[in-house]
mmCIF file of C-alpha atoms in Angstrom:
data_model
loop_
_atom_site.group_PDB
_atom_site.id
_atom_site.type_symbol
_atom_site.label_atom_id
_atom_site.label_comp_id
_atom_site.label_asym_id
_atom_site.label_seq_id
_atom_site.Cartn_x
_atom_site.Cartn_y
_atom_site.Cartn_z
ATOM 1 C CA TRP A 21 9.495 -19.354 0.809
ATOM 2 C CA GLN A 22 10.043 -22.702 -1.516
ATOM 3 C CA HIS A 23 8.724 -24.353 1.616
ATOM 4 C CA VAL A 24 6.052 -22.140 1.806
ATOM 5 C CA ALA A 25 5.087 -22.182 -1.685
ATOM 6 C CA SER A 26 5.299 -26.233 -1.628
ATOM 7 C CA TYR A 27 1.863 -26.090 0.110
ATOM 8 C CA GLY A 28 0.427 -24.175 -2.747
ATOM 9 C CA PHE A 29 0.601 -20.344 -1.454
ATOM 10 C CA VAL A 30 1.732 -18.459 -4.437
ATOM 11 C CA VAL A 31 4.971 -16.758 -3.559
ATOM 12 C CA PHE A 32 6.716 -13.742 -5.515
ATOM 13 C CA VAL A 33 10.312 -12.868 -4.144
ATOM 14 C CA ILE A 34 11.436 -9.140 -4.895
ATOM 15 C CA ASP A 35 15.275 -8.930 -5.682
ATOM 16 C CA ASN A 36 15.898 -5.608 -4.055
ATOM 17 C CA ALA A 37 18.898 -5.130 -1.769
ATOM 18 C CA SER A 38 19.459 -0.631 -1.793
ATOM 19 C CA GLY A 39 18.920 0.976 1.667
ATOM 20 C CA GLY A 40 16.064 2.515 3.466
ATOM 21 C CA SER A 41 12.794 2.372 2.618
ATOM 22 C CA ASN A 42 11.213 2.316 -1.163
ATOM 23 C CA GLY A 43 7.087 3.124 -1.607
ATOM 24 C CA THR A 44 7.214 2.524 -4.296
ATOM 25 C CA LEU A 45 8.549 -1.287 -4.567
ATOM 26 C CA PHE A 46 5.637 -3.200 -3.106
ATOM 27 C CA THR A 47 2.774 -0.982 -4.651
ATOM 28 C CA GLY A 48 4.288 -1.657 -8.429
ATOM 29 C CA ILE A 49 4.263 -5.229 -7.589
ATOM 30 C CA HIS A 50 1.028 -5.617 -6.324
ATOM 31 C CA ASP A 51 -0.692 -3.237 -9.304
ATOM 32 C CA TRP A 52 1.011 -5.487 -11.449
ATOM 33 C CA ILE A 53 -0.351 -8.812 -10.009
ATOM 34 C CA LYS A 54 -4.001 -7.312 -9.142
ATOM 35 C CA GLU A 55 -3.975 -6.474 -12.938
ATOM 36 C CA SER A 56 -3.007 -9.809 -14.244
ATOM 37 C CA ALA A 57 -4.967 -11.210 -12.241
ATOM 38 C CA ALA A 58 -7.886 -9.675 -13.424
ATOM 39 C CA THR A 59 -6.701 -10.943 -17.090
ATOM 40 C CA SER A 60 -8.999 -13.291 -18.752
ATOM 41 C CA GLY A 61 -5.916 -16.122 -19.700
ATOM 42 C CA ASN A 62 -3.779 -15.074 -17.174
ATOM 43 C CA TRP A 63 -2.196 -18.085 -14.515
ATOM 44 C CA MET A 64 -2.762 -15.779 -12.090
ATOM 45 C CA GLU A 65 -6.594 -15.256 -12.730
ATOM 46 C CA THR A 66 -6.520 -19.067 -11.626
ATOM 47 C CA PHE A 67 -4.268 -18.978 -8.702
ATOM 48 C CA VAL A 68 -3.843 -15.953 -7.400
ATOM 49 C CA ASP A 69 -6.372 -15.045 -4.009
ATOM 50 C CA LEU A 70 -6.230 -11.615 -3.740
ATOM 51 C CA ASP A 71 -8.320 -11.824 -0.545
ATOM 52 C CA ARG A 72 -5.176 -13.540 1.699
ATOM 53 C CA PHE A 73 -2.729 -11.318 0.570
ATOM 54 C CA TYR A 74 0.191 -10.736 2.645
ATOM 55 C CA VAL A 75 3.896 -9.019 2.288
ATOM 56 C CA SER A 76 7.177 -9.516 4.707
ATOM 57 C CA GLY A 77 10.618 -8.193 4.238
ATOM 58 C CA HIS A 78 13.851 -9.479 5.421
ATOM 59 C CA SER A 79 15.666 -6.067 7.769
ATOM 60 C CA ASN A 80 15.718 -3.488 5.084
ATOM 61 C CA GLY A 81 12.824 -5.730 3.340
ATOM 62 C CA GLY A 82 10.546 -4.977 5.980
ATOM 63 C CA LEU A 83 10.551 -1.386 5.618
ATOM 64 C CA ASN A 84 9.882 -1.265 2.376
ATOM 65 C CA ALA A 85 6.697 -3.839 3.083
ATOM 66 C CA THR A 86 5.726 -1.520 5.879
ATOM 67 C CA ASP A 87 4.624 1.181 2.558
ATOM 68 C CA ILE A 88 2.050 -1.204 1.369
ATOM 69 C CA ILE A 89 0.365 -1.762 4.393
ATOM 70 C CA ILE A 90 0.369 1.358 5.273
ATOM 71 C CA ASP A 91 -0.562 2.912 2.038
ATOM 72 C CA ARG A 92 -3.296 0.193 0.873
ATOM 73 C CA PRO A 93 -4.163 -1.192 4.996
ATOM 74 C CA SER A 94 -7.487 -2.949 3.878
ATOM 75 C CA GLU A 95 -6.148 -4.909 0.862
ATOM 76 C CA ILE A 96 -3.019 -6.577 2.483
ATOM 77 C CA ASP A 97 -4.457 -9.005 4.839
ATOM 78 C CA GLY A 98 -1.398 -9.118 7.579
ATOM 79 C CA ILE A 99 2.672 -8.501 7.053
ATOM 80 C CA LEU A 100 5.949 -11.022 8.282
ATOM 81 C CA TYR A 101 8.480 -8.901 9.999
ATOM 82 C CA LEU A 102 11.885 -11.070 9.520
ATOM 83 C CA ALA A 103 14.850 -9.987 11.934
ATOM 84 C CA SER A 104 12.810 -6.672 11.033
ATOM 85 C CA TYR A 105 10.318 -4.252 11.620
ATOM 86 C CA PRO A 106 8.572 -1.040 10.877
ATOM 87 C CA ASN A 107 11.078 2.520 10.530
ATOM 88 C CA PRO A 108 11.010 4.161 14.565
ATOM 89 C CA GLY A 109 12.062 7.237 12.398
ATOM 90 C CA MET A 110 16.262 6.389 12.159
ATOM 91 C CA LEU A 111 18.462 6.745 8.781
ATOM 92 C CA GLY A 112 17.621 9.892 8.336
ATOM 93 C CA LEU A 113 13.614 9.137 7.339
ATOM 94 C CA MET A 114 10.299 9.028 8.682
ATOM 95 C CA GLU A 115 8.569 7.661 10.948
ATOM 96 C CA GLN A 116 6.386 4.779 9.615
ATOM 97 C CA ASP A 117 3.223 4.699 11.481
ATOM 98 C CA VAL A 118 1.529 2.064 11.669
ATOM 99 C CA SER A 119 -0.520 2.679 14.525
ATOM 100 C CA ALA A 120 -3.853 2.091 11.989
ATOM 101 C CA TYR A 121 -3.275 -1.080 10.004
ATOM 102 C CA ALA A 122 -5.507 -3.621 11.417
ATOM 103 C CA GLY A 123 -4.155 -6.414 9.735
ATOM 104 C CA ASN A 124 -1.712 -9.460 10.805
ATOM 105 C CA VAL A 125 1.219 -9.377 11.989
ATOM 106 C CA LEU A 126 4.465 -12.001 13.095
ATOM 107 C CA PHE A 127 7.418 -10.843 14.186
ATOM 108 C CA LEU A 128 10.402 -13.534 13.783
ATOM 109 C CA CYS A 129 13.720 -12.587 15.044
ATOM 110 C CA GLY A 130 16.921 -14.582 16.076
ATOM 111 C CA ALA A 131 18.393 -14.318 19.716
ATOM 112 C CA GLU A 132 21.764 -14.123 18.294
ATOM 113 C CA ASP A 133 21.200 -11.076 15.452
ATOM 114 C CA ASP A 134 23.428 -8.578 16.338
ATOM 115 C CA THR A 135 22.764 -6.043 13.253
ATOM 116 C CA SER A 136 22.306 -2.650 15.714
ATOM 117 C CA VAL A 137 20.795 0.968 14.957
ATOM 118 C CA ALA A 138 23.557 2.483 16.526
ATOM 119 C CA LEU A 139 21.422 4.595 19.846
ATOM 120 C CA LEU A 140 17.994 3.150 19.210
ATOM 121 C CA GLY A 141 18.862 -0.707 20.414
ATOM 122 C CA THR A 142 19.267 -4.268 18.353
ATOM 123 C CA THR A 143 17.079 -4.796 15.707
ATOM 124 C CA ASN A 144 14.971 -7.114 18.372
ATOM 125 C CA GLU A 145 14.474 -4.389 20.720
ATOM 126 C CA LEU A 146 12.837 -2.311 17.829
ATOM 127 C CA GLY A 147 10.966 -5.306 16.833
ATOM 128 C CA ARG A 148 9.397 -6.114 20.382
ATOM 129 C CA THR A 149 8.759 -2.353 20.808
ATOM 130 C CA ALA A 150 6.740 -2.514 17.350
ATOM 131 C CA TYR A 151 4.758 -5.774 18.734
ATOM 132 C CA ASP A 152 4.199 -3.924 22.103
ATOM 133 C CA GLU A 153 3.765 -0.742 21.761
ATOM 134 C CA ARG A 154 2.791 0.520 17.503
ATOM 135 C CA PHE A 155 0.363 -2.047 16.348
ATOM 136 C CA GLY A 156 -2.530 -0.929 18.703
ATOM 137 C CA ALA A 157 -4.942 -1.909 16.042
ATOM 138 C CA VAL A 158 -4.005 -5.219 14.971
ATOM 139 C CA GLU A 159 -6.296 -7.984 16.810
ATOM 140 C CA SER A 160 -3.575 -10.868 15.917
ATOM 141 C CA LYS A 161 0.439 -10.091 16.253
ATOM 142 C CA THR A 162 2.736 -12.866 16.797
ATOM 143 C CA TRP A 163 6.036 -12.371 18.609
ATOM 144 C CA VAL A 164 9.303 -15.357 18.412
ATOM 145 C CA LEU A 165 12.389 -14.974 18.800
ATOM 146 C CA LEU A 166 14.454 -18.233 17.993
ATOM 147 C CA ASN A 167 17.757 -18.972 19.836
ATOM 148 C CA GLY A 168 20.992 -19.778 18.005
ATOM 149 C CA VAL A 169 19.978 -17.328 14.559
ATOM 150 C CA GLY A 170 21.734 -14.546 13.737
ATOM 151 C CA HIS A 171 21.106 -11.790 10.962
ATOM 152 C CA GLY A 172 21.771 -13.904 8.280
ATOM 153 C CA GLY A 173 19.815 -16.961 9.486
ATOM 154 C CA PHE A 174 16.281 -14.913 7.154
ATOM 155 C CA GLY A 175 17.657 -15.557 3.574
ATOM 156 C CA ASP A 176 20.820 -18.025 1.586
ATOM 157 C CA TYR A 177 23.165 -15.225 1.938
ATOM 158 C CA ASP A 178 26.775 -15.525 2.505
ATOM 159 C CA ASN A 179 28.068 -12.660 4.687
ATOM 160 C CA PRO A 180 30.351 -12.675 7.568
ATOM 161 C CA ALA A 181 29.121 -9.652 9.524
ATOM 162 C CA GLN A 182 26.004 -11.264 9.570
ATOM 163 C CA PRO A 183 26.167 -14.973 10.534
ATOM 164 C CA VAL A 184 23.065 -17.871 10.013
ATOM 165 C CA GLY A 185 24.118 -18.600 14.196
ATOM 166 C CA THR A 186 25.796 -21.009 15.977
ATOM 167 C CA LEU A 187 22.505 -23.436 15.383
ATOM 168 C CA GLY A 188 23.529 -23.582 11.883
ATOM 169 C CA ARG A 189 22.179 -23.786 8.942
ATOM 170 C CA GLU A 190 20.034 -26.537 8.588
ATOM 171 C CA ALA A 191 18.895 -26.155 12.089
ATOM 172 C CA VAL A 192 18.061 -22.219 11.819
ATOM 173 C CA THR A 193 15.763 -23.372 8.594
ATOM 174 C CA ALA A 194 14.049 -25.907 9.933
ATOM 175 C CA SER A 195 13.225 -23.379 12.360
ATOM 176 C CA VAL A 196 12.033 -20.209 10.126
ATOM 177 C CA ARG A 197 9.982 -22.855 8.173
ATOM 178 C CA HIS A 198 7.681 -24.060 10.748
ATOM 179 C CA PHE A 199 6.940 -20.358 12.073
ATOM 180 C CA LEU A 200 6.003 -18.913 8.999
ATOM 181 C CA LEU A 201 4.181 -21.871 7.392
ATOM 182 C CA ALA A 202 2.160 -22.568 10.864
ATOM 183 C CA TRP A 203 1.419 -18.713 11.137
ATOM 184 C CA LEU A 204 0.516 -18.737 7.007
ATOM 185 C CA LEU A 205 -1.818 -21.428 6.809
ATOM 186 C CA ALA A 206 -3.831 -20.818 10.383
ATOM 187 C CA GLU A 207 -4.020 -16.647 9.402
ATOM 188 C CA ALA A 208 -4.901 -17.476 6.166
ATOM 189 C CA TYR A 209 -7.126 -20.535 6.173
ATOM 190 C CA GLY A 210 -7.642 -20.925 9.774
ATOM 191 C CA ASP A 211 -5.896 -24.363 9.505
ATOM 192 C CA GLU A 212 -6.258 -25.934 13.374
ATOM 193 C CA THR A 213 -3.490 -28.221 13.052
ATOM 194 C CA ALA A 214 -1.751 -24.767 11.826
ATOM 195 C CA TYR A 215 -2.894 -23.600 14.723
ATOM 196 C CA GLU A 216 -1.211 -26.537 16.848
ATOM 197 C CA ASN A 217 1.748 -25.779 15.095
ATOM 198 C CA LEU A 218 2.431 -22.516 16.388
ATOM 199 C CA THR A 219 0.778 -21.559 19.555
ATOM 200 C CA ASP A 220 1.527 -25.496 21.255
ATOM 201 C CA GLU A 221 5.277 -25.562 23.187
ATOM 202 C CA ALA A 222 5.762 -29.508 22.486
ATOM 203 C CA LEU A 223 5.571 -28.487 18.901
ATOM 204 C CA GLN A 224 7.538 -25.909 18.437
ATOM 205 C CA PRO A 225 11.322 -25.980 17.238
ATOM 206 C CA SER A 226 13.835 -26.874 20.428
ATOM 207 C CA SER A 227 14.808 -22.985 19.430
ATOM 208 C CA THR A 228 12.021 -21.367 20.227
ATOM 209 C CA GLY A 229 13.265 -18.576 23.383
ATOM 210 C CA GLU A 230 10.090 -16.360 23.175
ATOM 211 C CA PHE A 231 6.593 -16.671 21.588
ATOM 212 C CA LEU A 232 3.506 -14.356 22.517
ATOM 213 C CA THR A 233 0.400 -14.136 20.610
ATOM 214 C CA THR A 234 -2.822 -12.711 20.550
ATOM 215 C CA MET A 235 -4.353 -15.086 17.378
ATOM 216 C CA THR A 236 -6.869 -17.088 18.726
ATOM 217 C CA ALA A 237 -8.365 -20.561 17.037
ATOM 218 C CA GLU A 238 -10.661 -20.425 14.290
#
């Protein structure tokens, strides 16, 4: 995300690792950003564009991010899932119904992600099902599966149970950065170069295993 910010995006990172979905986590931050951006003299008034507002989450964070696209679908332009997906009704929680959301969606997952959910399949299977079936109202959605990338490849933390992946930290980070930035620039600004970087197989990282998109060039 620091790399994304270097291209002019304003990035807010929520420091939260609690389990389960939290319906107020993202909405509370969103309220604060909107209030700040509407305050004369606040730096957000100049730099934050509420008409290009995206949310993201890694693993459990994706469940939290999903709550706000359900609660405020017209205010959230897109959601980026990093080794994540909307809750299909696991862990005793209600299914997150995203069928009416019409924003843009990116799924970025790792082929070596072994963080599984008992009886429901792996993160990748659930994410792919969400891409194929659950976002029926979405016109622009993208699915990326990166070879050599584990669950821990999408965050800077050390957990032996969630390894970075055999690709190694440097290459994993470069692959994730490539797709995050290309997708955001293409979706938010219709950047033609970013769209080519996203969709042209010759320009994608060599770690790219599967790539699907319904995004069109603008």
